[in-house]
């Protein structure tokens, strides 16, 4: 007992004060950024990007990264001969719409996604209208939105759903409860049942075997509710896009309010996304 | 790469072994590493580098499979460590067309891997089941039936494994004729669970969405009063088709896929993948990279074990210890961040070495931080060990008996806690493990307490190995890039993931692509072991037992 008390006194406080203070000492890998003015349009990055996240059109000299698909693998920085791509330390990437994560603001439709997925196939430039269910906006507009903020106030109950992840995203969500991040200090806690939840935090690609459970969990969550997609898989299918067993993003099944890119997103990136859904950050 | 050790013993065994198999069962020895012997030379006419002497392939007729496998398993006591199929119906593969079935046995004492291959004609895809004599075969046979449509005749319970009720009958995704992007309509089939009947027996269904922040899976408990008398786990909720997704992709893309098989085993999986390709290409990984791989692999083990230890404490409602372990885990993540900028050690390995020299200039700071974790771990463990309430809860709970652990080929801490003293790092050393001495803790009571202790001891051992690797790491380059590999060659990659033995088998296709990528993570072996270990325990202890194994769903479901 004495030793236990000693330990408690030894470490009075470990928690980082994100979002008040951003701890940026660590040299972690964040968002890749393309500087088109330096780009020689050789297309090497677009061809090799493992999740086909780079939208490239050599003839029109256009290039950009679809952050909802990017898995932050650093390959593009490494293969770029002209130094046009740089990995930054930026992690506050969450957005309220998937289109905002794309260079020309549009979302790939399923038909465009069905391009051949082989080694030498050219990735297509992002085009076509959004396939995000219209409900996402509907659920968050006008009065209802104000109502949600009033109801949830500064406290929020979250139910996490793994709909087919590699588990890294779930570990990062778990890390929100560790002494370093301690998300309860923000009035946010995790609950065991969707019936008690205000928000669903969904990871994974919504696999064929999980899609029914995901939709049922969504239906079991009382209104008003928020849905946050965590990680490249949940946003767009990530590296597991276009498989017989997965969906390209959970928004093909349920409406999503905030998308958090990353593979996996860091715990602080997830906090940022949650706060964004609550409109506590801009 | 698997190195040949114990040369003397191995040689004696190998000649006997070859003779028996070829004489008694008319097995034909196949060249190691390639599908046709003329493939064994590349365009320069060079002979492909022989991988090792102790990895053997034999080809037998399909009606011989049962006797030969039974013989190897029963007479020699070799474990069935892997079984998989490969669609070899492409003309370029030669004349022996059909579905290749591979049965991989390991002599863990003498470090021998024997693969028995048979080819099944596409017209009649069926084979005699082995599950009656080799229990560990049951899961593999069901998996192959779902993915390739090869029927295991006489299987005691050949129900679907990978696919749930929604998958249409008669469609097999790992056949080459199946297009990975097919979206099939949802079918409605029945899922049948084992029924336990009797007075007072209840069935409790749990999942797939669980109460905690964990992966999905469905459990069917049959209980009589409080004790569990049967548990059936329905997994594969997170089946993403990784093996199929890899086919036809570049070797480079395969690396990123392998990193995403299972979140906290990223490095072990990518290392197994790199190992397989490095073996096929016959290239040598620079020595500095080999030491660096040890460092990363042990860091991953430490992080994972600290998480498991915290998890067991959490499920035993021991808050103080939980937060201690979580704090240390946070430190381990910070260390990973400092090393490579990725908490999950992704984009660290590449084919032929490491992506960058991640260690240079950070040695002193790394050792200081490791020391900090070590001393904190010592303090915490001594406090936890003196808590008799906690010990009472974990002692003699969730026992996995040694014979069952052996039968099911339980691996990793789950096996070592039940007296199976096997660790890939010692028996099939890779990276720089043959230059560092690995201590392998052994316990044999098989309960939660043993698994808990194994993990604690392995944490200390990991820290010791990391410090040793940093101190003895030679200077030099870290990468010898691999740009080209021969088509239709194959190799194993074997690593010790935090959860245990991890085997990958990779066969290359044309133009540096993947023809077939078979992944078997430790969780595949240990899930059936967990289902045994819970029998006779009460339901409230299930989360605790489950946590003490901490199996990966993603790594199992693929
Ligand atoms: S960092 Fe993102 S954009 Fe760049 S290669 Fe990797 S996945 Fe593609
Ligand atoms: S986004 Fe990346 S880390 Fe998250 S589940 Fe998908 S593969 Fe894993």
Short mmCIF file of N, CA and C in Angstrom, two decimals, chain A residues 3-5 7-8 10-11 14 26-29 48-52 71-75 77-79 110 113-119 159-175 177-181 190-193 205 207-211 213-214 217 239-248 263-264 266-267, chain B residues 147 162-164 166-168 173-174 178-187 208-216 235-242 244-245 248-250 252-253 256-257 260-264 308 318 320 323-324 326-327 329-331 333 337-338 340-344 346-347 355 372 376 379-380 382-383 499 513 550 552 554:
data_model
loop_
_atom_site.label_atom_id
_atom_site.label_comp_id
_atom_site.label_asym_id
_atom_site.label_seq_id
_atom_site.Cartn_x
_atom_site.Cartn_y
_atom_site.Cartn_z
N UNK A 3 3.85 1.54 -1.06
CA UNK A 3 4.49 1.70 -2.36
C UNK A 3 3.53 2.25 -3.40
N UNK A 4 2.28 1.82 -3.31
CA UNK A 4 1.28 2.32 -4.24
C UNK A 4 1.13 3.82 -4.10
N UNK A 5 1.02 4.27 -2.85
CA UNK A 5 0.88 5.70 -2.59
C UNK A 5 2.10 6.47 -3.09
N UNK A 7 4.00 5.77 -5.53
CA UNK A 7 3.94 5.89 -6.99
C UNK A 7 2.98 7.00 -7.39
N UNK A 8 1.84 7.04 -6.68
CA UNK A 8 0.84 8.04 -7.05
C UNK A 8 1.41 9.44 -6.84
N UNK A 10 4.64 10.10 -6.89
CA UNK A 10 5.79 10.27 -7.78
C UNK A 10 5.36 10.87 -9.14
N UNK A 11 4.19 10.42 -9.64
CA UNK A 11 3.74 10.93 -10.94
C UNK A 11 2.44 11.69 -10.75
N UNK A 14 0.70 13.48 -15.74
CA UNK A 14 1.42 13.18 -16.97
C UNK A 14 0.69 13.72 -18.18
N UNK A 26 7.82 16.06 -30.56
CA UNK A 26 8.07 14.78 -31.22
C UNK A 26 8.17 14.96 -32.73
N UNK A 27 8.99 14.13 -33.32
CA UNK A 27 9.29 14.26 -34.72
C UNK A 27 8.43 13.33 -35.55
N UNK A 28 7.14 13.36 -35.29
CA UNK A 28 6.30 12.34 -35.90
C UNK A 28 5.93 12.68 -37.34
N UNK A 29 5.41 11.66 -38.03
CA UNK A 29 5.04 11.82 -39.43
C UNK A 29 3.59 12.28 -39.51
N UNK A 48 3.18 4.69 -57.62
CA UNK A 48 3.62 3.79 -56.57
C UNK A 48 2.84 3.91 -55.27
N UNK A 49 2.11 4.98 -55.09
CA UNK A 49 1.36 5.16 -53.84
C UNK A 49 0.52 3.92 -53.54
N UNK A 50 0.73 3.29 -52.39
CA UNK A 50 0.07 2.00 -52.13
C UNK A 50 -1.44 2.10 -51.98
N UNK A 51 -1.96 3.28 -51.64
CA UNK A 51 -3.41 3.33 -51.50
C UNK A 51 -4.03 4.18 -52.61
N UNK A 52 -3.27 4.40 -53.66
CA UNK A 52 -3.74 5.18 -54.82
C UNK A 52 -4.38 6.49 -54.39
N UNK A 71 -2.40 6.78 -46.60
CA UNK A 71 -2.07 6.02 -45.39
C UNK A 71 -0.77 6.53 -44.73
N UNK A 72 -0.31 7.70 -45.12
CA UNK A 72 0.82 8.36 -44.46
C UNK A 72 2.05 7.47 -44.43
N UNK A 73 2.37 6.90 -45.59
CA UNK A 73 3.41 5.89 -45.62
C UNK A 73 4.78 6.46 -46.00
N UNK A 74 4.86 7.73 -46.37
CA UNK A 74 6.12 8.41 -46.67
C UNK A 74 6.73 7.99 -48.01
N UNK A 75 6.12 7.04 -48.70
CA UNK A 75 6.71 6.57 -49.94
C UNK A 75 6.83 7.69 -50.97
N UNK A 77 7.20 10.87 -50.61
CA UNK A 77 8.32 11.76 -50.33
C UNK A 77 9.63 11.09 -50.77
N UNK A 78 9.74 9.81 -50.48
CA UNK A 78 10.97 9.09 -50.82
C UNK A 78 11.20 8.95 -52.32
N UNK A 79 10.11 8.76 -53.10
CA UNK A 79 10.33 8.52 -54.53
C UNK A 79 10.39 9.81 -55.33
N UNK A 110 -18.25 5.18 -56.83
CA UNK A 110 -17.91 3.76 -56.90
C UNK A 110 -17.48 3.35 -58.30
N UNK A 113 -14.05 4.27 -58.90
CA UNK A 113 -13.15 3.48 -58.06
C UNK A 113 -12.91 2.11 -58.66
N UNK A 114 -13.78 1.72 -59.56
CA UNK A 114 -13.66 0.37 -60.11
C UNK A 114 -12.65 0.29 -61.24
N UNK A 115 -11.76 1.24 -61.31
CA UNK A 115 -10.66 1.15 -62.28
C UNK A 115 -9.78 -0.04 -61.93
N UNK A 116 -9.11 -0.62 -62.93
CA UNK A 116 -8.26 -1.77 -62.63
C UNK A 116 -7.26 -1.43 -61.52
N UNK A 117 -7.07 -2.37 -60.65
CA UNK A 117 -6.30 -2.12 -59.45
C UNK A 117 -4.94 -2.80 -59.55
N UNK A 118 -4.42 -2.93 -60.74
CA UNK A 118 -3.19 -3.69 -60.89
C UNK A 118 -1.98 -2.79 -60.82
N UNK A 119 -0.82 -3.42 -60.89
CA UNK A 119 0.42 -2.71 -60.66
C UNK A 119 0.63 -1.56 -61.64
N UNK A 159 -19.50 5.66 -28.15
CA UNK A 159 -19.45 4.21 -28.33
C UNK A 159 -18.52 3.96 -29.52
N UNK A 160 -17.51 3.14 -29.29
CA UNK A 160 -16.57 2.85 -30.38
C UNK A 160 -17.04 1.61 -31.12
N UNK A 161 -16.97 1.64 -32.44
CA UNK A 161 -17.33 0.45 -33.23
C UNK A 161 -16.18 0.14 -34.20
N UNK A 162 -15.67 -1.05 -34.10
CA UNK A 162 -14.66 -1.50 -35.06
C UNK A 162 -15.40 -2.24 -36.16
N UNK A 163 -15.41 -1.66 -37.34
CA UNK A 163 -16.18 -2.29 -38.41
C UNK A 163 -15.26 -2.99 -39.40
N UNK A 164 -14.07 -3.35 -38.95
CA UNK A 164 -13.16 -4.07 -39.84
C UNK A 164 -11.85 -3.31 -39.99
N UNK A 165 -11.22 -3.01 -38.88
CA UNK A 165 -9.96 -2.27 -38.92
C UNK A 165 -8.80 -3.26 -38.79
N UNK A 166 -7.58 -2.72 -38.81
CA UNK A 166 -6.43 -3.57 -38.55
C UNK A 166 -6.13 -3.55 -37.06
N UNK A 167 -6.91 -2.80 -36.30
CA UNK A 167 -6.79 -2.69 -34.85
C UNK A 167 -5.87 -1.56 -34.42
N UNK A 168 -5.10 -0.97 -35.31
CA UNK A 168 -4.23 0.12 -34.88
C UNK A 168 -5.06 1.35 -34.53
N UNK A 169 -6.08 1.62 -35.33
CA UNK A 169 -6.96 2.74 -35.02
C UNK A 169 -7.61 2.56 -33.66
N UNK A 170 -8.00 1.31 -33.35
CA UNK A 170 -8.64 1.06 -32.06
C UNK A 170 -7.66 1.25 -30.91
N UNK A 171 -6.42 0.87 -31.14
CA UNK A 171 -5.42 1.10 -30.10
C UNK A 171 -5.23 2.59 -29.85
N UNK A 172 -5.30 3.38 -30.90
CA UNK A 172 -5.14 4.82 -30.70
C UNK A 172 -6.35 5.40 -29.97
N UNK A 173 -7.52 4.83 -30.22
CA UNK A 173 -8.69 5.30 -29.48
C UNK A 173 -8.56 4.88 -28.02
N UNK A 174 -8.07 3.67 -27.81
CA UNK A 174 -7.79 3.21 -26.46
C UNK A 174 -6.83 4.15 -25.74
N UNK A 175 -5.87 4.64 -26.50
CA UNK A 175 -4.85 5.50 -25.90
C UNK A 175 -5.45 6.82 -25.40
N UNK A 177 -7.71 7.00 -23.38
CA UNK A 177 -7.99 6.77 -21.96
C UNK A 177 -6.75 6.63 -21.11
N UNK A 178 -5.56 6.68 -21.74
CA UNK A 178 -4.37 6.50 -20.91
C UNK A 178 -4.02 7.81 -20.21
N UNK A 179 -3.10 7.75 -19.25
CA UNK A 179 -2.81 8.95 -18.48
C UNK A 179 -2.24 10.09 -19.33
N UNK A 180 -1.69 9.78 -20.50
CA UNK A 180 -1.10 10.85 -21.31
C UNK A 180 -2.19 11.72 -21.93
N UNK A 181 -3.27 11.09 -22.39
CA UNK A 181 -4.30 11.86 -23.07
C UNK A 181 -5.54 12.12 -22.21
N UNK A 190 -16.19 6.95 -22.69
CA UNK A 190 -16.61 5.84 -23.54
C UNK A 190 -17.63 4.99 -22.80
N UNK A 191 -18.67 4.58 -23.51
CA UNK A 191 -19.71 3.77 -22.87
C UNK A 191 -19.79 2.41 -23.54
N UNK A 192 -20.45 1.47 -22.84
CA UNK A 192 -20.46 0.10 -23.30
C UNK A 192 -21.57 -0.18 -24.30
N UNK A 193 -22.62 0.62 -24.28
CA UNK A 193 -23.76 0.31 -25.14
C UNK A 193 -24.05 1.47 -26.07
N UNK A 205 -13.15 -0.64 -42.42
CA UNK A 205 -13.73 -0.45 -43.74
C UNK A 205 -15.19 -0.85 -43.86
N UNK A 207 -16.56 -4.08 -43.22
CA UNK A 207 -16.44 -5.31 -44.00
C UNK A 207 -17.81 -5.89 -44.26
N UNK A 208 -17.84 -6.77 -45.23
CA UNK A 208 -19.08 -7.45 -45.57
C UNK A 208 -19.71 -8.12 -44.35
N UNK A 209 -18.87 -8.73 -43.53
CA UNK A 209 -19.40 -9.46 -42.38
C UNK A 209 -19.81 -8.53 -41.23
N UNK A 210 -19.33 -7.28 -41.26
CA UNK A 210 -19.66 -6.36 -40.16
C UNK A 210 -20.72 -5.35 -40.54
N UNK A 211 -21.04 -5.24 -41.83
CA UNK A 211 -21.87 -4.10 -42.20
C UNK A 211 -23.25 -4.13 -41.55
N UNK A 213 -23.96 -5.40 -38.58
CA UNK A 213 -23.79 -5.02 -37.18
C UNK A 213 -23.58 -3.52 -37.05
N UNK A 214 -22.88 -2.93 -38.01
CA UNK A 214 -22.63 -1.49 -37.95
C UNK A 214 -23.93 -0.72 -38.10
N UNK A 217 -25.99 -1.07 -34.99
CA UNK A 217 -25.48 -0.25 -33.90
C UNK A 217 -25.89 1.20 -34.10
N UNK A 239 -6.22 1.28 -47.44
CA UNK A 239 -5.42 0.35 -48.23
C UNK A 239 -6.24 -0.88 -48.63
N UNK A 240 -7.38 -1.08 -47.99
CA UNK A 240 -8.20 -2.26 -48.31
C UNK A 240 -9.33 -1.91 -49.27
N UNK A 241 -9.16 -0.86 -50.02
CA UNK A 241 -10.19 -0.47 -50.99
C UNK A 241 -10.44 -1.58 -52.01
N UNK A 242 -11.63 -1.58 -52.54
CA UNK A 242 -11.95 -2.42 -53.69
C UNK A 242 -11.68 -3.89 -53.48
N UNK A 243 -12.05 -4.39 -52.34
CA UNK A 243 -11.96 -5.83 -52.12
C UNK A 243 -13.37 -6.40 -52.10
N UNK A 244 -13.49 -7.68 -52.40
CA UNK A 244 -14.80 -8.33 -52.36
C UNK A 244 -15.41 -8.29 -50.97
N UNK A 245 -14.54 -8.10 -49.96
CA UNK A 245 -15.03 -8.21 -48.58
C UNK A 245 -15.15 -6.88 -47.87
N UNK A 246 -14.88 -5.76 -48.54
CA UNK A 246 -14.94 -4.48 -47.84
C UNK A 246 -15.81 -3.47 -48.58
N UNK A 247 -16.13 -2.40 -47.88
CA UNK A 247 -16.78 -1.25 -48.51
C UNK A 247 -15.76 -0.12 -48.57
N UNK A 248 -15.93 0.77 -49.52
CA UNK A 248 -14.98 1.88 -49.61
C UNK A 248 -15.43 3.02 -48.72
N UNK A 263 -3.44 6.80 -40.67
CA UNK A 263 -3.41 5.33 -40.71
C UNK A 263 -2.36 4.83 -39.74
N UNK A 264 -2.64 4.78 -38.48
CA UNK A 264 -3.81 5.33 -37.81
C UNK A 264 -3.60 6.79 -37.48
N UNK A 266 -3.16 9.85 -34.99
CA UNK A 266 -2.61 9.89 -33.64
C UNK A 266 -3.72 10.23 -32.66
N UNK A 267 -3.57 9.85 -31.38
CA UNK A 267 -4.64 10.15 -30.42
C UNK A 267 -5.06 11.61 -30.45
N UNK B 147 -12.25 -20.70 -49.07
CA UNK B 147 -11.57 -19.80 -50.00
C UNK B 147 -11.26 -20.44 -51.34
N UNK B 162 -14.64 -18.75 -42.74
CA UNK B 162 -14.36 -17.36 -43.12
C UNK B 162 -15.66 -16.62 -43.43
N UNK B 163 -16.56 -17.30 -44.09
CA UNK B 163 -17.76 -16.61 -44.53
C UNK B 163 -18.91 -16.85 -43.60
N UNK B 164 -19.71 -15.83 -43.43
CA UNK B 164 -20.88 -15.96 -42.60
C UNK B 164 -22.06 -16.26 -43.50
N UNK B 166 -23.84 -14.51 -45.11
CA UNK B 166 -24.14 -13.63 -46.25
C UNK B 166 -23.43 -14.01 -47.56
N UNK B 167 -22.56 -15.01 -47.52
CA UNK B 167 -21.77 -15.31 -48.72
C UNK B 167 -22.46 -16.37 -49.57
N UNK B 168 -22.62 -16.14 -50.87
CA UNK B 168 -23.30 -17.13 -51.71
C UNK B 168 -22.52 -18.45 -51.81
N UNK B 173 -13.21 -17.05 -53.40
CA UNK B 173 -12.46 -15.85 -53.80
C UNK B 173 -10.97 -16.07 -54.09
N UNK B 174 -10.35 -17.09 -53.55
CA UNK B 174 -8.92 -17.21 -53.82
C UNK B 174 -8.61 -18.00 -55.09
N UNK B 178 -11.61 -15.64 -59.82
CA UNK B 178 -12.45 -14.69 -59.08
C UNK B 178 -11.83 -13.31 -59.12
N UNK B 179 -12.63 -12.31 -59.46
CA UNK B 179 -12.12 -10.94 -59.51
C UNK B 179 -12.25 -10.31 -58.13
N UNK B 180 -11.13 -9.76 -57.65
CA UNK B 180 -11.10 -9.24 -56.27
C UNK B 180 -12.15 -8.15 -56.05
N UNK B 181 -12.52 -7.43 -57.13
CA UNK B 181 -13.44 -6.31 -56.93
C UNK B 181 -14.92 -6.72 -57.02
N UNK B 182 -15.19 -8.01 -57.20
CA UNK B 182 -16.59 -8.43 -57.31
C UNK B 182 -17.36 -8.05 -56.06
N UNK B 183 -18.52 -7.49 -56.26
CA UNK B 183 -19.41 -7.23 -55.12
C UNK B 183 -20.59 -8.18 -55.28
N UNK B 184 -20.68 -9.14 -54.40
CA UNK B 184 -21.71 -10.16 -54.55
C UNK B 184 -22.94 -9.80 -53.74
N UNK B 185 -24.10 -10.25 -54.19
CA UNK B 185 -25.32 -10.00 -53.41
C UNK B 185 -25.25 -10.70 -52.06
N UNK B 186 -25.97 -10.17 -51.09
CA UNK B 186 -25.98 -10.78 -49.77
C UNK B 186 -26.88 -12.01 -49.77
N UNK B 187 -26.31 -13.15 -49.41
CA UNK B 187 -27.12 -14.37 -49.36
C UNK B 187 -27.64 -14.57 -47.94
N UNK B 208 -21.36 -9.42 -32.19
CA UNK B 208 -19.97 -9.04 -32.45
C UNK B 208 -19.50 -7.72 -31.85
N UNK B 209 -20.41 -6.77 -31.57
CA UNK B 209 -19.92 -5.51 -31.02
C UNK B 209 -19.84 -5.68 -29.50
N UNK B 210 -18.64 -5.54 -28.96
CA UNK B 210 -18.43 -5.78 -27.53
C UNK B 210 -18.48 -4.49 -26.74
N UNK B 211 -18.42 -4.65 -25.42
CA UNK B 211 -18.57 -3.49 -24.55
C UNK B 211 -17.34 -2.59 -24.56
N UNK B 212 -16.17 -3.15 -24.69
CA UNK B 212 -14.96 -2.32 -24.62
C UNK B 212 -14.55 -1.79 -25.98
N UNK B 213 -13.40 -1.14 -26.01
CA UNK B 213 -12.87 -0.67 -27.28
C UNK B 213 -12.03 -1.81 -27.86
N UNK B 214 -12.69 -2.83 -28.37
CA UNK B 214 -11.96 -3.95 -28.93
C UNK B 214 -12.60 -4.37 -30.25
N UNK B 215 -11.95 -5.38 -30.84
CA UNK B 215 -12.39 -5.79 -32.17
C UNK B 215 -13.65 -6.65 -32.10
N UNK B 216 -14.33 -6.82 -33.23
CA UNK B 216 -15.58 -7.58 -33.20
C UNK B 216 -15.41 -9.08 -33.38
N UNK B 235 -15.63 -15.99 -35.67
CA UNK B 235 -14.77 -14.84 -35.96
C UNK B 235 -14.97 -14.38 -37.40
N UNK B 236 -13.94 -13.82 -37.97
CA UNK B 236 -13.93 -13.37 -39.37
C UNK B 236 -14.89 -12.22 -39.65
N UNK B 237 -15.27 -11.47 -38.60
CA UNK B 237 -16.06 -10.27 -38.85
C UNK B 237 -15.22 -9.22 -39.55
N UNK B 238 -13.91 -9.24 -39.32
CA UNK B 238 -13.08 -8.21 -39.97
C UNK B 238 -12.30 -8.79 -41.15
N UNK B 239 -12.84 -9.82 -41.78
CA UNK B 239 -12.21 -10.38 -42.97
C UNK B 239 -12.22 -9.35 -44.09
N UNK B 240 -11.03 -8.96 -44.54
CA UNK B 240 -10.93 -7.92 -45.55
C UNK B 240 -10.41 -8.44 -46.89
N UNK B 241 -10.11 -9.73 -46.94
CA UNK B 241 -9.61 -10.29 -48.19
C UNK B 241 -8.16 -9.90 -48.47
N UNK B 242 -7.34 -9.80 -47.44
CA UNK B 242 -5.96 -9.31 -47.63
C UNK B 242 -5.17 -10.21 -48.58
N UNK B 244 -6.18 -12.03 -51.00
CA UNK B 244 -6.59 -11.81 -52.38
C UNK B 244 -6.15 -10.43 -52.86
N UNK B 245 -6.27 -9.43 -51.99
CA UNK B 245 -5.87 -8.07 -52.37
C UNK B 245 -4.40 -8.02 -52.78
N UNK B 248 -1.25 -10.14 -57.50
CA UNK B 248 -1.13 -9.29 -58.68
C UNK B 248 -0.59 -7.90 -58.35
N UNK B 249 -0.44 -7.58 -57.08
CA UNK B 249 0.11 -6.26 -56.73
C UNK B 249 1.63 -6.30 -56.78
N UNK B 250 2.21 -5.10 -56.82
CA UNK B 250 3.68 -5.05 -56.79
C UNK B 250 4.17 -5.50 -55.42
N UNK B 252 6.17 -3.99 -53.67
CA UNK B 252 6.20 -2.81 -52.80
C UNK B 252 4.86 -2.59 -52.12
N UNK B 253 3.79 -2.68 -52.88
CA UNK B 253 2.47 -2.49 -52.27
C UNK B 253 2.20 -3.58 -51.24
N UNK B 256 3.20 -2.65 -47.75
CA UNK B 256 2.30 -1.79 -46.97
C UNK B 256 1.07 -2.54 -46.52
N UNK B 257 0.64 -3.50 -47.34
CA UNK B 257 -0.48 -4.34 -46.91
C UNK B 257 -0.08 -5.18 -45.70
N UNK B 260 -0.34 -3.75 -42.43
CA UNK B 260 -1.68 -3.47 -41.93
C UNK B 260 -2.50 -4.73 -41.70
N UNK B 261 -1.81 -5.85 -41.51
CA UNK B 261 -2.51 -7.10 -41.20
C UNK B 261 -3.08 -7.03 -39.79
N UNK B 262 -2.25 -6.60 -38.86
CA UNK B 262 -2.71 -6.52 -37.48
C UNK B 262 -1.96 -5.38 -36.82
N UNK B 263 -2.71 -4.42 -36.30
CA UNK B 263 -2.16 -3.16 -35.84
C UNK B 263 -0.91 -3.26 -34.98
N UNK B 264 -0.97 -4.04 -33.90
CA UNK B 264 0.17 -4.02 -32.98
C UNK B 264 1.19 -5.10 -33.32
N UNK B 308 -1.03 -5.58 -22.79
CA UNK B 308 -1.74 -6.77 -22.30
C UNK B 308 -1.75 -6.82 -20.78
N UNK B 318 -8.15 -3.65 -11.18
CA UNK B 318 -7.00 -3.21 -10.39
C UNK B 318 -6.49 -1.92 -11.05
N UNK B 320 -4.94 0.93 -10.18
CA UNK B 320 -3.60 1.50 -10.04
C UNK B 320 -2.62 0.86 -11.01
N UNK B 323 -3.10 1.75 -14.73
CA UNK B 323 -2.58 3.03 -15.18
C UNK B 323 -1.06 3.07 -15.17
N UNK B 324 -0.45 2.32 -14.27
CA UNK B 324 1.01 2.22 -14.32
C UNK B 324 1.45 1.64 -15.67
N UNK B 326 -0.25 1.40 -18.42
CA UNK B 326 -0.60 2.28 -19.54
C UNK B 326 0.38 3.43 -19.66
N UNK B 327 0.84 3.92 -18.51
CA UNK B 327 1.81 5.00 -18.54
C UNK B 327 3.10 4.52 -19.22
N UNK B 329 3.38 2.10 -21.28
CA UNK B 329 3.11 1.89 -22.69
C UNK B 329 3.20 3.22 -23.44
N UNK B 330 2.69 4.26 -22.79
CA UNK B 330 2.81 5.59 -23.38
C UNK B 330 4.27 5.96 -23.61
N UNK B 331 5.13 5.60 -22.66
CA UNK B 331 6.56 5.88 -22.83
C UNK B 331 7.13 5.09 -24.01
N UNK B 333 5.53 4.14 -26.62
CA UNK B 333 5.09 4.79 -27.85
C UNK B 333 5.91 6.03 -28.13
N UNK B 337 7.98 6.98 -31.45
CA UNK B 337 7.84 8.26 -32.12
C UNK B 337 9.19 8.90 -32.36
N UNK B 338 10.02 8.83 -31.32
CA UNK B 338 11.34 9.45 -31.44
C UNK B 338 12.20 8.70 -32.47
N UNK B 340 11.17 6.70 -35.16
CA UNK B 340 10.79 6.69 -36.58
C UNK B 340 9.59 7.55 -36.91
N UNK B 341 9.00 8.22 -35.92
CA UNK B 341 7.88 9.11 -36.21
C UNK B 341 6.56 8.38 -36.40
N UNK B 342 6.54 7.07 -36.17
CA UNK B 342 5.31 6.29 -36.34
C UNK B 342 5.13 5.43 -35.11
N UNK B 343 4.05 5.62 -34.39
CA UNK B 343 3.85 4.87 -33.15
C UNK B 343 3.70 3.38 -33.42
N UNK B 344 3.24 3.04 -34.61
CA UNK B 344 3.03 1.62 -34.91
C UNK B 344 4.12 1.04 -35.79
N UNK B 346 5.34 1.69 -38.64
CA UNK B 346 5.07 1.48 -40.06
C UNK B 346 6.08 2.26 -40.89
N UNK B 347 6.25 1.84 -42.14
CA UNK B 347 7.21 2.49 -43.04
C UNK B 347 8.60 2.50 -42.43
N UNK B 355 14.36 1.53 -44.04
CA UNK B 355 14.17 2.69 -44.91
C UNK B 355 15.21 3.77 -44.65
N UNK B 372 14.58 3.81 -17.92
CA UNK B 372 13.47 4.38 -17.14
C UNK B 372 12.29 3.40 -17.12
N UNK B 376 10.85 1.42 -13.73
CA UNK B 376 9.44 1.59 -13.37
C UNK B 376 8.72 0.25 -13.38
N UNK B 379 9.47 -1.68 -10.21
CA UNK B 379 8.69 -1.19 -9.06
C UNK B 379 7.25 -1.68 -9.15
N UNK B 380 6.67 -1.51 -10.36
CA UNK B 380 5.26 -1.86 -10.51
C UNK B 380 5.03 -3.35 -10.28
N UNK B 382 6.72 -5.39 -8.51
CA UNK B 382 6.82 -5.81 -7.11
C UNK B 382 5.56 -5.41 -6.35
N UNK B 383 4.95 -4.30 -6.72
CA UNK B 383 3.69 -3.92 -6.04
C UNK B 383 2.57 -4.89 -6.44
N UNK B 499 2.61 -12.03 -30.17
CA UNK B 499 1.69 -13.11 -29.80
C UNK B 499 2.22 -14.49 -30.16
N UNK B 513 5.57 -9.09 -59.19
CA UNK B 513 4.28 -9.02 -58.50
C UNK B 513 4.15 -10.22 -57.57
N UNK B 550 -4.95 -12.17 -25.23
CA UNK B 550 -5.05 -11.01 -26.10
C UNK B 550 -4.81 -11.34 -27.56
N UNK B 552 -5.46 -11.44 -31.65
CA UNK B 552 -5.84 -10.45 -32.63
C UNK B 552 -6.95 -11.02 -33.50
N UNK B 554 -8.06 -9.13 -36.20
CA UNK B 554 -7.65 -8.71 -37.54
C UNK B 554 -6.62 -9.68 -38.10
#
